[in-house]
mmCIF file of C-alpha atoms in Angstrom:
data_model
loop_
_atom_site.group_PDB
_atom_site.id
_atom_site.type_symbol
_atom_site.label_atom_id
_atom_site.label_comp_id
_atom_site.label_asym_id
_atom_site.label_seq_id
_atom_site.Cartn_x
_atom_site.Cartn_y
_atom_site.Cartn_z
ATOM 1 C CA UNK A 1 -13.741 5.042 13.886
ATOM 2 C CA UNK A 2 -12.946 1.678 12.787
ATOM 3 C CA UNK A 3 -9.529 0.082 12.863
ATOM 4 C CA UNK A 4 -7.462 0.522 9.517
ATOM 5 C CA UNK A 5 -4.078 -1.432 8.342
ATOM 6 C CA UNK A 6 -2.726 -0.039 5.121
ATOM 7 C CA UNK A 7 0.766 -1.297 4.403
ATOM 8 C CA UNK A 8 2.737 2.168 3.426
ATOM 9 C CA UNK A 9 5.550 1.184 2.193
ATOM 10 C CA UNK A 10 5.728 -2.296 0.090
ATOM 11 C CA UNK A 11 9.493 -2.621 0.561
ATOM 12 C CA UNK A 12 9.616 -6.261 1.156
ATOM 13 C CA UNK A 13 12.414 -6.175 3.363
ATOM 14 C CA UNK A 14 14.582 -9.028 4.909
ATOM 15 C CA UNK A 15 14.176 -7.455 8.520
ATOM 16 C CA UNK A 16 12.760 -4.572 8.243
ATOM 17 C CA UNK A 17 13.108 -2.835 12.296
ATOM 18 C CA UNK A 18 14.109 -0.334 14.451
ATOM 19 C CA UNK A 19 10.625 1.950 13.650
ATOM 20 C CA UNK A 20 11.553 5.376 15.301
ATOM 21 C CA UNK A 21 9.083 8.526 14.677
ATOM 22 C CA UNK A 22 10.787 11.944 14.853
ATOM 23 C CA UNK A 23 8.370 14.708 16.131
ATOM 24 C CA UNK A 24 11.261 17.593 14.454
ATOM 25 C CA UNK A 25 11.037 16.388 10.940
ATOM 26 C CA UNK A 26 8.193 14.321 11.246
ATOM 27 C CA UNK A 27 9.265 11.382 9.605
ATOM 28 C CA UNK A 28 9.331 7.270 10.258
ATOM 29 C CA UNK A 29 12.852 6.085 10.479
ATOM 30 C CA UNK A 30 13.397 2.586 10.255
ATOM 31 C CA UNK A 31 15.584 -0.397 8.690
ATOM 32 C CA UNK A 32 16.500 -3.627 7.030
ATOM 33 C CA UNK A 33 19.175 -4.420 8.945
ATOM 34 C CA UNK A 34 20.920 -7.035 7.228
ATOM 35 C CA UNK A 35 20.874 -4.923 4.048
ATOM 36 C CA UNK A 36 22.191 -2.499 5.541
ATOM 37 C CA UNK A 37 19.119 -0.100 4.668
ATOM 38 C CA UNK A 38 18.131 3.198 6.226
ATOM 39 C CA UNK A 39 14.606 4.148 5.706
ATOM 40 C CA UNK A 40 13.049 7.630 5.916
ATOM 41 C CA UNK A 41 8.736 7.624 5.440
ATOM 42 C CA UNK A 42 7.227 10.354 4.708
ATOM 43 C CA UNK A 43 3.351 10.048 5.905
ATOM 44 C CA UNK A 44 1.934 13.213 3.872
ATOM 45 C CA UNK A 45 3.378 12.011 0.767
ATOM 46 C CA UNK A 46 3.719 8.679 0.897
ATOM 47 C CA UNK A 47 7.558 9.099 -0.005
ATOM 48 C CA UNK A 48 10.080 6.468 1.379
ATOM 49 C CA UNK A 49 13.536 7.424 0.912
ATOM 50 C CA UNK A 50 16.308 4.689 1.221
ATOM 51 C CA UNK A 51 19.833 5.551 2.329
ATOM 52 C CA UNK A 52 22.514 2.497 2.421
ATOM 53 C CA UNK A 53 25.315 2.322 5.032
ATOM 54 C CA UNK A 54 27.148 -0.293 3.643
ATOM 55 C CA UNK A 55 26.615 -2.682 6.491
ATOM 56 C CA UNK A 56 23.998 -4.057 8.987
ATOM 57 C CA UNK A 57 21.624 -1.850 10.995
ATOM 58 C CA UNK A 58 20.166 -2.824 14.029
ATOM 59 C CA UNK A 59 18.927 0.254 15.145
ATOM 60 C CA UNK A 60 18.771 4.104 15.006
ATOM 61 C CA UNK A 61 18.212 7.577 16.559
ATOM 62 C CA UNK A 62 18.191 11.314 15.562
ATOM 63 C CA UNK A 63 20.358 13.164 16.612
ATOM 64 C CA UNK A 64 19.863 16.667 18.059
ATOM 65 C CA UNK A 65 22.982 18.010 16.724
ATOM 66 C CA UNK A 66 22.036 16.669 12.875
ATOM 67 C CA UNK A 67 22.035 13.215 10.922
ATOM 68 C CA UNK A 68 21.539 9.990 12.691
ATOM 69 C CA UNK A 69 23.267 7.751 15.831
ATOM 70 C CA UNK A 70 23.081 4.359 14.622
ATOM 71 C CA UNK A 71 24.241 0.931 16.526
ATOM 72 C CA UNK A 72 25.364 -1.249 13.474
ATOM 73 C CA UNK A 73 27.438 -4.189 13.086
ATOM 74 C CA UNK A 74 30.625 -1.918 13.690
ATOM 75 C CA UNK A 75 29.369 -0.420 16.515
ATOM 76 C CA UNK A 76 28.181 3.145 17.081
ATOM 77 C CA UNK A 77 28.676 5.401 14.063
ATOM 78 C CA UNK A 78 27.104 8.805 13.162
ATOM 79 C CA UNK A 79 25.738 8.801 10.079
ATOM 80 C CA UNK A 80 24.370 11.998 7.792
ATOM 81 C CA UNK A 81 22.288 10.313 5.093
ATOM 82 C CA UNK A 82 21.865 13.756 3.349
ATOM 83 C CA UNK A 83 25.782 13.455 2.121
ATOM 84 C CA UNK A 84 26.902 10.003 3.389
ATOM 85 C CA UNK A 85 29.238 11.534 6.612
ATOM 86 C CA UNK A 86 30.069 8.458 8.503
ATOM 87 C CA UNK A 87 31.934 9.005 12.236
ATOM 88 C CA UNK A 88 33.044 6.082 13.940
ATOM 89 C CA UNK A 89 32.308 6.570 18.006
ATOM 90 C CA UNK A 90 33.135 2.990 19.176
ATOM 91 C CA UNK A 91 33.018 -1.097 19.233
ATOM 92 C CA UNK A 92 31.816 -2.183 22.253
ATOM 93 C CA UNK A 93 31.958 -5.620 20.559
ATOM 94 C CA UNK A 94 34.611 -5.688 18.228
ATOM 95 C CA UNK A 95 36.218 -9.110 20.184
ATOM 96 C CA UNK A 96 32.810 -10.395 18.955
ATOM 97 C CA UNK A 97 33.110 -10.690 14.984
ATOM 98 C CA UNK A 98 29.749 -12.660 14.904
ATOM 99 C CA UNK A 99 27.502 -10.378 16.716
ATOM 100 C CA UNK A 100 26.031 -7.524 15.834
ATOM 101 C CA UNK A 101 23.877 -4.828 17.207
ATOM 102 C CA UNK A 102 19.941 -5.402 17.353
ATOM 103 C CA UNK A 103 17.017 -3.171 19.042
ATOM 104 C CA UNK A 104 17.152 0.415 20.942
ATOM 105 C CA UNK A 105 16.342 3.699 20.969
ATOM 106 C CA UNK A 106 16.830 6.652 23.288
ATOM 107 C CA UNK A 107 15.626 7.197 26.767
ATOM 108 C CA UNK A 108 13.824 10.539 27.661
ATOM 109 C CA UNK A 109 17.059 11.993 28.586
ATOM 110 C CA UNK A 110 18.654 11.740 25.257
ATOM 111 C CA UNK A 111 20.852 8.570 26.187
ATOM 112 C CA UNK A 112 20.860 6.112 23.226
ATOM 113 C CA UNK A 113 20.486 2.498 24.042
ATOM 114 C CA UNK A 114 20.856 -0.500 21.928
ATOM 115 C CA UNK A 115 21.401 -4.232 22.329
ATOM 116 C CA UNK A 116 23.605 -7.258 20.831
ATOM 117 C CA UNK A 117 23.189 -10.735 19.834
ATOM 118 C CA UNK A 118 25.317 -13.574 17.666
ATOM 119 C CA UNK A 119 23.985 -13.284 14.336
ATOM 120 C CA UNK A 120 26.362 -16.017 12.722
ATOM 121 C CA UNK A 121 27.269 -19.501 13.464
ATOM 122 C CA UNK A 122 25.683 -21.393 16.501
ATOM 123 C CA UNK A 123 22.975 -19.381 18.727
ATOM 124 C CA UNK A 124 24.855 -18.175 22.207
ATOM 125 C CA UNK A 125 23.356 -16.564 25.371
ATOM 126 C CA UNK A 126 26.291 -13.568 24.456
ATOM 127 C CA UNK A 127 23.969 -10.736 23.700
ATOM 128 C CA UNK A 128 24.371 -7.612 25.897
ATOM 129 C CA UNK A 129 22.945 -3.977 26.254
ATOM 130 C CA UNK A 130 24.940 -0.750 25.979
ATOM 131 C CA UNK A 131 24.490 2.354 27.049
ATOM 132 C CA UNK A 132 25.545 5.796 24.822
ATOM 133 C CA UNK A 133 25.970 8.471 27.097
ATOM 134 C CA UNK A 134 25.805 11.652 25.491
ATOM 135 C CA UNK A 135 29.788 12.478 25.997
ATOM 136 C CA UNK A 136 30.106 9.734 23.598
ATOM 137 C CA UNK A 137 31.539 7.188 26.502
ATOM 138 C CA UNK A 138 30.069 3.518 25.961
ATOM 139 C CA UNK A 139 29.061 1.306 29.251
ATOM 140 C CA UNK A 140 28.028 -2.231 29.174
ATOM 141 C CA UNK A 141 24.958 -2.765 31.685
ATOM 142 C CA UNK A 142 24.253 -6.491 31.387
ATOM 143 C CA UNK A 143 24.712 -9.366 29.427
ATOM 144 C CA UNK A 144 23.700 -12.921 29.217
ATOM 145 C CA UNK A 145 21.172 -12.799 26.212
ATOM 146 C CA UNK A 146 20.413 -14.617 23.270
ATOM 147 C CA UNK A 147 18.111 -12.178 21.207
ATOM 148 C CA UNK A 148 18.073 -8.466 22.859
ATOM 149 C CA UNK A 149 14.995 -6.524 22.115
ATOM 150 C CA UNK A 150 12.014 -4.955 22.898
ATOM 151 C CA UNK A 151 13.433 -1.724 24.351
ATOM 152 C CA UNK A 152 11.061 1.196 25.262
ATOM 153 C CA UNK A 153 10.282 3.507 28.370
ATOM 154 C CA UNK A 154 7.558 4.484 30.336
ATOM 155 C CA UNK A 155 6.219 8.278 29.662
ATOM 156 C CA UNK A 156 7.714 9.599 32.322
ATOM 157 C CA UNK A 157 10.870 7.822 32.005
ATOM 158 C CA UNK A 158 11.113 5.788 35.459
ATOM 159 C CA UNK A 159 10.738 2.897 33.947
ATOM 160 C CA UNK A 160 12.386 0.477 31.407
ATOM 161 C CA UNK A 161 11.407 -2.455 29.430
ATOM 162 C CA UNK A 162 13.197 -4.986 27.642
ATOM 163 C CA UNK A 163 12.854 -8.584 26.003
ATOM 164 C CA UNK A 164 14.849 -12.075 24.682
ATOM 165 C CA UNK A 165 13.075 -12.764 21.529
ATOM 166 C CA UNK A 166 15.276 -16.391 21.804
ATOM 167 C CA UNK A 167 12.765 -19.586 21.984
ATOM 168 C CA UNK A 168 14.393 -20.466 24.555
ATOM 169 C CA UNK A 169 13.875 -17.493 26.886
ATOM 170 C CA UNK A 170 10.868 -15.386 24.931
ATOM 171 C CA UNK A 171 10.248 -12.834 27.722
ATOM 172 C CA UNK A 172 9.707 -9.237 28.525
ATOM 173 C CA UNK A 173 11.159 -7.635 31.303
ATOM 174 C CA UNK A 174 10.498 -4.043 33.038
ATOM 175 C CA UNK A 175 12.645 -2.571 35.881
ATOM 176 C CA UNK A 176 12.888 1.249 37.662
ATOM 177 C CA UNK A 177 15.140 3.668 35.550
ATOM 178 C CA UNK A 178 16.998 6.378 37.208
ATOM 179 C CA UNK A 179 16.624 9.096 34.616
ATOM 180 C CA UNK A 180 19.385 10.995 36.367
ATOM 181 C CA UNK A 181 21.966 8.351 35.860
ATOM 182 C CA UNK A 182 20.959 5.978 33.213
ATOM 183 C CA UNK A 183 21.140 3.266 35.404
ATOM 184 C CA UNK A 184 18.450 0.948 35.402
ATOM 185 C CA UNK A 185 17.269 -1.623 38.183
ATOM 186 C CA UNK A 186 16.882 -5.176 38.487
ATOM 187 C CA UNK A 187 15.308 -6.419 35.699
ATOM 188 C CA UNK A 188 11.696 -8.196 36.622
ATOM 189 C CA UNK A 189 9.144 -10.525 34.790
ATOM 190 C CA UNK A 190 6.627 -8.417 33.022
ATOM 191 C CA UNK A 191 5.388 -11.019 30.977
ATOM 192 C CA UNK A 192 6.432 -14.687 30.103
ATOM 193 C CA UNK A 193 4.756 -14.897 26.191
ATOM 194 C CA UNK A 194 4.737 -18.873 26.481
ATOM 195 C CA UNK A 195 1.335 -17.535 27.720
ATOM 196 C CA UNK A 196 0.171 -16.707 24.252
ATOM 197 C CA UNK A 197 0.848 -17.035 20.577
ATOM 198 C CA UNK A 198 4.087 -15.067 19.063
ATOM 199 C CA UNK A 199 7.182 -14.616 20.866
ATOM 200 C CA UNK A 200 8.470 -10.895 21.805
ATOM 201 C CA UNK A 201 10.107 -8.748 19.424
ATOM 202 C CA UNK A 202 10.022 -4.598 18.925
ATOM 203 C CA UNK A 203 8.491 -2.398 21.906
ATOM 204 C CA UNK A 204 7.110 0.856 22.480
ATOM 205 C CA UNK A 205 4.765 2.991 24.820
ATOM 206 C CA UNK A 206 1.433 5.153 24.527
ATOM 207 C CA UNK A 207 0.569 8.193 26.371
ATOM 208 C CA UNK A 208 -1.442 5.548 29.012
ATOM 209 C CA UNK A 209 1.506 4.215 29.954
ATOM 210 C CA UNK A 210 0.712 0.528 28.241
ATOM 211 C CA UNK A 211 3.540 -1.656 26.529
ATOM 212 C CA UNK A 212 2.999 -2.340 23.031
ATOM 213 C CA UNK A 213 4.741 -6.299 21.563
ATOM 214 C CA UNK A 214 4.989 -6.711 18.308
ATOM 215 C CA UNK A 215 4.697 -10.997 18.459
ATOM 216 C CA UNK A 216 6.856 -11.979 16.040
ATOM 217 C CA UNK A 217 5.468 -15.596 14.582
ATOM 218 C CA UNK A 218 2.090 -14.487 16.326
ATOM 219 C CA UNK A 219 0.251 -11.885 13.628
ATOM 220 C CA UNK A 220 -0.334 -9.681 15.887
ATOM 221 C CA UNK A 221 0.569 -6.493 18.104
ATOM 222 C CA UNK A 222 0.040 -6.583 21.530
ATOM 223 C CA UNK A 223 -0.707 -4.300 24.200
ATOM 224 C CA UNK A 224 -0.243 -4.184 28.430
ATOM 225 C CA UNK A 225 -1.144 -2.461 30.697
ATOM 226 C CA UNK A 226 1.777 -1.390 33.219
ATOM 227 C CA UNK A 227 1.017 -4.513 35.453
ATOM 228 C CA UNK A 228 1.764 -6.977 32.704
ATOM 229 C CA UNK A 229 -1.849 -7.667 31.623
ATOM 230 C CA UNK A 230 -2.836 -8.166 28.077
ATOM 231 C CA UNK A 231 -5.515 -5.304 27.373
ATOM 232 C CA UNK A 232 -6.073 -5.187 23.963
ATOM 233 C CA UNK A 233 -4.646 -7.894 20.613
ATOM 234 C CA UNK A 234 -4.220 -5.886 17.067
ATOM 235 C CA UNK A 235 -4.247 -9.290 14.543
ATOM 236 C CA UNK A 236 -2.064 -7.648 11.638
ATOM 237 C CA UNK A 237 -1.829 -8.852 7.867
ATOM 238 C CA UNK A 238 1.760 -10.421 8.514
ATOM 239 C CA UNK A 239 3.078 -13.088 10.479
ATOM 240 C CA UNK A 240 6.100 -11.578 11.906
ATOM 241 C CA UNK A 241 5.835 -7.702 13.017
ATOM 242 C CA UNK A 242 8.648 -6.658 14.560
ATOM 243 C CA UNK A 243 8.524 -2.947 15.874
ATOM 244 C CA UNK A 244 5.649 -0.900 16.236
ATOM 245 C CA UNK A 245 6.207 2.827 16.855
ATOM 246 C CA UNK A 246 3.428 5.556 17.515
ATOM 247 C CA UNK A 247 3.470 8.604 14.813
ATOM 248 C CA UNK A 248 1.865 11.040 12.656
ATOM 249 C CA UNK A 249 1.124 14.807 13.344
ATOM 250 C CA UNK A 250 -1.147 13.536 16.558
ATOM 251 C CA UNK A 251 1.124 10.503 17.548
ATOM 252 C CA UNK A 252 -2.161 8.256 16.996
ATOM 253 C CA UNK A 253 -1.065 6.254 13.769
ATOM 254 C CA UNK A 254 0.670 3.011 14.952
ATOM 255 C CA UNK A 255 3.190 1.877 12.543
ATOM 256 C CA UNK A 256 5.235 -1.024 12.070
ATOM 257 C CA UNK A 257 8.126 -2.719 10.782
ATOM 258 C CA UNK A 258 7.518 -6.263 10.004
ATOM 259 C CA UNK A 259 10.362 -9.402 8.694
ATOM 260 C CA UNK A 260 10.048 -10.636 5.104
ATOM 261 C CA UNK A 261 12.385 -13.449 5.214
ATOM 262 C CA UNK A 262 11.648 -16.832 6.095
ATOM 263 C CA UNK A 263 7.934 -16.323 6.746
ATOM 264 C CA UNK A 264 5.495 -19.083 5.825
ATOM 265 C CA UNK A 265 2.077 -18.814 4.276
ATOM 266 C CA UNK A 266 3.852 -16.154 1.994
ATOM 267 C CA UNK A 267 0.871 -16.246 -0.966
ATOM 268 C CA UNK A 268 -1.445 -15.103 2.643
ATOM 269 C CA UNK A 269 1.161 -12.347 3.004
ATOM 270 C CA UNK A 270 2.437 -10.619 0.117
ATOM 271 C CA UNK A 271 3.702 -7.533 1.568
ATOM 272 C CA UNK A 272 5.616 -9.098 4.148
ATOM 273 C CA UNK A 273 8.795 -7.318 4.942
ATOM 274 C CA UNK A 274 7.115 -3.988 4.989
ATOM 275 C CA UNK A 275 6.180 -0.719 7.085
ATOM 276 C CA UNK A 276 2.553 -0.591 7.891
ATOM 277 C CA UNK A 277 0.326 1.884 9.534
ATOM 278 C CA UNK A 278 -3.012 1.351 11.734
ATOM 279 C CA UNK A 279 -5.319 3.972 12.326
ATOM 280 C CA UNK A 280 -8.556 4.126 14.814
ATOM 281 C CA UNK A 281 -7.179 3.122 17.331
ATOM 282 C CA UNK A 282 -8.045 5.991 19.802
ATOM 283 C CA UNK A 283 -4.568 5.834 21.545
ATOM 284 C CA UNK A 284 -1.724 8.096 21.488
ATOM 285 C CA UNK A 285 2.154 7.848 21.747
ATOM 286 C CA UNK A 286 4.066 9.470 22.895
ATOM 287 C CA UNK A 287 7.501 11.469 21.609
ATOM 288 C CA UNK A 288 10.706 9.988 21.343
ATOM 289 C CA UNK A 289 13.871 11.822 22.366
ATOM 290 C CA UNK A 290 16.620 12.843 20.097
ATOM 291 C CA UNK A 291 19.979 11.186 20.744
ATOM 292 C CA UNK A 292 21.702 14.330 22.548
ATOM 293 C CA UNK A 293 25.678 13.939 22.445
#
């Protein structure tokens, strides 16, 4: 079966991000974060719905109990898009007023992760990742980034990986995860992308085990294999992907999000800014956990 890119939604978003496939309702969540847009795809009928917070998005979960957990420029909020319920949990950040949240998702234990950067004014190294533990307590585990991203872990959850999409730093980490604890280890080099064309944005895993990059600036998806060794190189029909998420009733459709803003070339992509799926592949995902607090 040969490989297939249909863009699925022609949203033409700023940043559109944070691609998260929910096996329950089996739906593509995702966002344009500085719209402040929540997005829910629909693969059997093609429907997108669009829900607005009312403020920047960086990334977001379901939740088991109902709704959404969402790390925003606030902070942590829950968030019902059926009737617009908004609960404030916490900001981790507030001392920060031009940061915001960026990438995350859950870990297999129904934690909810998510990372910071400075959005306004001069570029800083003041980016962090948080941890959401499920009794709704916030913990800072380490800080010292310019562009957090690239958060995803390994099937069976003893791993973690992470990136700094910043020029300056453009590199993917991985380190042991203690599932028990949330706690993760020392953070090593998985791959330094000065080694080839895009720099590291969104991340996610297949059944195999294998990272998937989206290369921002590099028009194309990448895949590893668990040693940091490029295995396979998906050239998409945009310059700047930025998340790629496994879904679809078998987990083998990979979508992704891609950024609409500030691309050049943009008569060579039209539909930049929006979520596309590729098919034929022959490579599975695998699920993602609900937030659980």
């Amino acid at each position: 079966m040969p490989i297939e890119i249909t863009c699925v939604a022609p949203t033409r978003s700023a940043i559109g991000e944070g691609a998260v496939w929910d096996v329950g309702d089996q739906r593509l969540w995702w966002v344009d974060i500085p719209h402040g847009l929540i997005h829910r795809f629909d693969p059997e009928t093609g429907a997108n719905d669009t829900f607005d917070f009312g403020e920047p998005v960086g990334c977001i979960a379901r939740r088991e109990k109902g709704g959404l957990v969402i790390a925003a420029k606030s902070g942590f909020w829950f968030f019902d898009p059926e009737n617009g319920a908004r609960e404030h949990i916490g900001d981790p950040e507030a001392h920060l007023p031009e940061s915001r949240f960026n990438d995350g998702g859950t870990d297999p234990q129904g934690r909810f992760w998510a990372g910071t950067m400075k959005d306004m004014g001069t570029p800083e190294p003041c980016g962090a990742f948080y941890r959401l533990d499920t009794n709704l307590s916030v913990s800072k585990w380490k800080d010292g980034f310019w562009t957090t991203n690239g958060l995803a872990f390994s099937p069976d959850g003893s791993r973690m990986y992470l990136s700094d999409s910043n020029p300056k730093v453009r590199t993917i980490w991985a380190c042991d995860y203690d599932g028990d604890t949330g706690t993760p280890g020392e953070p090593e080099l998985f791959f330094d992308t000065r080694q080839a064309k895009g720099r590291p944005d969104g991340g996610t895993v297949d059944a195999d085990g294998c990272y998937w990059q989206a290369a921002i600036e590099g028009w194309c998806l990448r895949r590893f294999s668990p040693k940091g060794e490029i295995l396979e190189t998906v050239e998409v029909p945009v310059e700047k992907p930025t998340k790629p998420m496994f879904g679809g009733k078998n987990l083998d459709i990979l979508f992704f999000t891609s950024l609409g803003q500030s691309v050049t070339q943009r008569e060579a992509q039209p539909e930049a800014g929006s979520l596309f799926a590729i098919t034929g592949l022959g490579i599975k995902g695998v699920p993602q956990a609900r937030f659980k607090g």
